Amino acid sequence: MADFLVDLRSDTVTRPTAGMREAMATAEVGDDVYGEDPTVNALEAEVAALFGHEAALFAPSGSMANQIALQLLVPPGNELLCDADAHVVTYEIGAAAAYGGISSRTWPAVGADIDPETVARMVRPDGYFAVPTRAIAVEQTHNRGGGGVIPLATLRELRRVADDAGVALHCDGARIWHAHVADRVPLIEYGRLFDTLSVCLSKGLGAPVGSLVIGSAEQIGRARMIRKRMGGGMRQAGILAAAGRYALAHHVDRLAEDHARAARLAEAVAPFGVLASAVRTNLVPLDLTKHALDAHALAAAARAEGVLVSVLGPRTARLVTHMDLDDAAIDHAVTVLPRILAA
Ligand SMILES: Cc1ncc(COP(=O)(O)O)c(C=O)c1O
């Protein structure tokens, strides 16, 4: 193993900076299950305001934040629509069905390239013989869709589709910060298009833990109960909320650096199976379908040279940039990866 370790597996591998640790160590705290943690309360108010909603709720993970939102919007035995690659139906271990009794139906995976009319045609009305659709969920940016950004115009069309059908619209905004930076769309502009959003502080923003559910005061009141039922009520969580507040103050605008570094990676591996133009944010998907190496072989060869990459499927790998990587780390990766892919 080379001693130069460049971890390109995920933007969740970041460690808190010295400034963030200082903010955590000095945070004012209280018992958040009693609603008495001032730092959690401040974070919730701050995030609600950023997205122009009445309230927000701090949750331990993005998965829990998504699942709380889905339970708010879709009663048991009713239906959620989303794309076949959505995190909520791919990586949350069947939680919508297991905890919410929610039936999910998907449109074919197209990442961020959604056709609102396709979604409109899928909505099922109320009736005693069919599963009624109650909500549509989209992902901004799209994880399995290579960090793609759903254009604002598409989101507005989806809002119209949801309003026409009388169903809710949820955003899995784990990386909505990246979309905001890439497309320069104000967060409040995104916020007003959705009934509920989930956002993560631990993907790209550098906080160790933490996500929020965002919605109306009535929804967040119910969300608090659902979170407790799911075992997500935390006590002196202000230590974690302080990391989140620090991340929002210091680590949003710098995402542009991660996007530029992802573009460098994409350019370096472009001759071997990834389209540089398709990379918009910090995720770089590698399609190895036509390559001699499969994803496991690539990952093993890269690891031997001090570069860690994710294996998403037999012929799909992924590179992710984040705040624990600097230009020297990317220099190393753009030397190693093309050499392996060219061999
Ligand atoms: C798009 C998206 N949504 C939700 C999540 C879930 O977050 P967590 O791992 O905190 O449960 C992730 C995790 O990477 C994600 O990429």
Tab-separated table of N, CA, C and O and ligand atoms in Angstrom, residues 10-12 59-66 85-88 91-92 138-144 172-175 198 200-203 209-211 283 318, ligand 1:
chain	number	residue	atom	x	y	z
A	10	SER	N	-16.266	8.681	-0.835
A	10	SER	CA	-17.513	9.382	-0.483
A	10	SER	C	-17.199	10.706	0.189
A	10	SER	O	-16.120	10.869	0.790
A	11	ASP	N	-18.152	11.622	0.126
A	11	ASP	CA	-17.983	12.889	0.850
A	11	ASP	C	-18.438	12.767	2.304
A	11	ASP	O	-18.515	13.766	3.023
A	12	THR	N	-18.734	11.552	2.737
A	12	THR	CA	-19.086	11.331	4.149
A	12	THR	C	-17.858	10.974	4.991
A	12	THR	O	-17.982	10.764	6.194
A	59	ALA	N	-32.175	15.640	12.927
A	59	ALA	CA	-32.276	14.167	12.966
A	59	ALA	C	-30.876	13.587	12.857
A	59	ALA	O	-29.967	14.231	12.327
A	60	PRO	N	-30.693	12.359	13.343
A	60	PRO	CA	-29.345	11.779	13.348
A	60	PRO	C	-28.796	11.454	11.958
A	60	PRO	O	-27.588	11.396	11.786
A	61	SER	N	-29.658	11.206	10.980
A	61	SER	CA	-29.137	10.802	9.663
A	61	SER	C	-30.067	11.268	8.546
A	61	SER	O	-31.242	11.587	8.787
A	62	GLY	N	-29.521	11.247	7.336
A	62	GLY	CA	-30.325	11.603	6.174
A	62	GLY	C	-31.424	10.592	5.937
A	62	GLY	O	-32.540	10.945	5.528
A	63	SER	N	-31.128	9.334	6.198
A	63	SER	CA	-32.153	8.298	5.999
A	63	SER	C	-33.326	8.541	6.944
A	63	SER	O	-34.490	8.462	6.543
A	64	MET	N	-33.012	8.844	8.216
A	64	MET	CA	-34.122	9.075	9.146
A	64	MET	C	-34.903	10.334	8.755
A	64	MET	O	-36.140	10.354	8.822
A	65	ALA	N	-34.186	11.378	8.326
A	65	ALA	CA	-34.875	12.611	7.916
A	65	ALA	C	-35.807	12.329	6.733
A	65	ALA	O	-36.958	12.781	6.707
A	66	ASN	N	-35.327	11.566	5.762
A	66	ASN	CA	-36.192	11.211	4.624
A	66	ASN	C	-37.409	10.430	5.088
A	66	ASN	O	-38.540	10.691	4.684
A	85	ASP	N	-33.714	4.834	-9.060
A	85	ASP	CA	-32.388	4.930	-8.436
A	85	ASP	C	-32.404	5.803	-7.181
A	85	ASP	O	-31.349	6.058	-6.596
A	86	ALA	N	-33.566	6.270	-6.779
A	86	ALA	CA	-33.630	7.210	-5.642
A	86	ALA	C	-33.078	6.558	-4.380
A	86	ALA	O	-33.313	5.377	-4.118
A	87	HIS	N	-32.379	7.368	-3.577
A	87	HIS	CA	-31.836	6.867	-2.314
A	87	HIS	C	-32.937	6.270	-1.446
A	87	HIS	O	-32.754	5.229	-0.818
A	88	VAL	N	-34.120	6.907	-1.437
A	88	VAL	CA	-35.204	6.453	-0.539
A	88	VAL	C	-35.678	5.037	-0.854
A	88	VAL	O	-36.235	4.384	0.026
A	91	TYR	N	-31.250	2.736	-0.938
A	91	TYR	CA	-30.266	2.602	0.140
A	91	TYR	C	-30.855	2.774	1.543
A	91	TYR	O	-30.119	3.013	2.478
A	92	GLU	N	-32.183	2.718	1.657
A	92	GLU	CA	-32.741	2.922	3.013
A	92	GLU	C	-33.401	1.643	3.530
A	92	GLU	O	-34.290	1.657	4.372
A	138	VAL	N	-38.106	13.666	-5.139
A	138	VAL	CA	-36.957	13.812	-6.037
A	138	VAL	C	-35.697	14.005	-5.201
A	138	VAL	O	-35.778	14.296	-4.004
A	139	GLU	N	-34.544	13.846	-5.855
A	139	GLU	CA	-33.257	13.901	-5.144
A	139	GLU	C	-32.381	14.987	-5.766
A	139	GLU	O	-32.120	14.947	-6.975
A	140	GLN	N	-31.954	15.928	-4.950
A	140	GLN	CA	-31.165	17.071	-5.442
A	140	GLN	C	-29.935	17.250	-4.564
A	140	GLN	O	-30.072	17.597	-3.403
A	141	THR	N	-28.686	17.030	-5.041
A	141	THR	CA	-28.349	16.464	-6.330
A	141	THR	C	-28.632	14.965	-6.315
A	141	THR	O	-28.913	14.401	-5.259
A	142	HIS	N	-28.537	14.336	-7.482
A	142	HIS	CA	-28.884	12.927	-7.556
A	142	HIS	C	-27.641	12.059	-7.358
A	142	HIS	O	-26.705	12.124	-8.150
A	143	ASN	N	-27.675	11.257	-6.296
A	143	ASN	CA	-26.499	10.463	-5.928
A	143	ASN	C	-26.160	9.442	-7.021
A	143	ASN	O	-25.127	9.542	-7.686
A	144	ARG	N	-27.043	8.460	-7.230
A	144	ARG	CA	-26.745	7.458	-8.266
A	144	ARG	C	-26.798	8.062	-9.674
A	144	ARG	O	-26.307	7.470	-10.634
A	172	ASP	N	-35.329	14.992	-1.362
A	172	ASP	CA	-34.179	14.444	-0.645
A	172	ASP	C	-33.007	15.344	-1.028
A	172	ASP	O	-32.366	15.166	-2.062
A	173	GLY	N	-32.775	16.328	-0.173
A	173	GLY	CA	-31.745	17.328	-0.477
A	173	GLY	C	-30.463	17.083	0.296
A	173	GLY	O	-29.851	18.029	0.802
A	174	ALA	N	-30.058	15.813	0.375
A	174	ALA	CA	-28.810	15.492	1.082
A	174	ALA	C	-27.673	16.391	0.595
A	174	ALA	O	-26.860	16.866	1.382
A	175	ARG	N	-27.633	16.612	-0.734
A	175	ARG	CA	-26.584	17.474	-1.320
A	175	ARG	C	-27.204	18.664	-2.044
A	175	ARG	O	-26.719	19.089	-3.095
A	198	SER	N	-35.451	17.135	3.118
A	198	SER	CA	-34.454	16.668	4.072
A	198	SER	C	-33.116	17.182	3.558
A	198	SER	O	-32.889	17.201	2.348
A	200	CYS	N	-28.706	17.325	4.499
A	200	CYS	CA	-27.662	16.686	5.313
A	200	CYS	C	-26.499	17.647	5.552
A	200	CYS	O	-26.091	18.363	4.645
A	201	LEU	N	-25.962	17.588	6.763
A	201	LEU	CA	-24.803	18.405	7.126
A	201	LEU	C	-23.513	17.600	7.051
A	201	LEU	O	-22.427	18.138	7.213
A	202	SER	N	-23.659	16.298	6.816
A	202	SER	CA	-22.509	15.394	6.896
A	202	SER	C	-22.071	14.885	5.524
A	202	SER	O	-21.278	13.961	5.431
A	203	LYS	N	-22.629	15.468	4.450
A	203	LYS	CA	-22.208	15.057	3.101
A	203	LYS	C	-21.662	16.254	2.361
A	203	LYS	O	-22.395	17.006	1.746
A	209	VAL	N	-22.136	14.392	11.857
A	209	VAL	CA	-23.468	13.790	12.009
A	209	VAL	C	-24.503	14.876	11.744
A	209	VAL	O	-24.250	16.035	12.066
A	210	GLY	N	-25.663	14.487	11.232
A	210	GLY	CA	-26.777	15.418	11.302
A	210	GLY	C	-27.467	15.757	9.999
A	210	GLY	O	-26.824	16.015	8.981
A	211	SER	N	-28.785	15.735	10.068
A	211	SER	CA	-29.645	16.087	8.947
A	211	SER	C	-30.853	16.807	9.513
A	211	SER	O	-31.094	16.756	10.725
A	283	LEU	N	-19.563	14.457	-7.647
A	283	LEU	CA	-19.582	13.007	-7.872
A	283	LEU	C	-19.170	12.713	-9.314
A	283	LEU	O	-19.669	13.347	-10.240
A	318	ARG	N	-17.012	4.930	-8.650
A	318	ARG	CA	-17.355	6.333	-8.418
A	318	ARG	C	-16.223	7.033	-7.670
A	318	ARG	O	-15.613	6.460	-6.761
B	1	LIG	C1	-29.075	11.371	-1.695
B	1	LIG	C2	-28.930	10.817	-0.317
B	1	LIG	N1	-29.985	10.830	0.495
B	1	LIG	C3	-29.913	10.346	1.748
B	1	LIG	C4	-28.742	9.816	2.235
B	1	LIG	C5	-28.746	9.206	3.609
B	1	LIG	O1	-27.935	9.787	4.516
B	1	LIG	P1	-27.407	8.979	5.810
B	1	LIG	O2	-26.258	8.151	5.346
B	1	LIG	O3	-27.027	10.086	6.739
B	1	LIG	O4	-28.549	8.165	6.320
B	1	LIG	C6	-27.607	9.778	1.417
B	1	LIG	C7	-26.339	9.193	1.915
B	1	LIG	O5	-25.316	9.226	1.287
B	1	LIG	C8	-27.707	10.283	0.098
B	1	LIG	O6	-26.669	10.247	-0.748
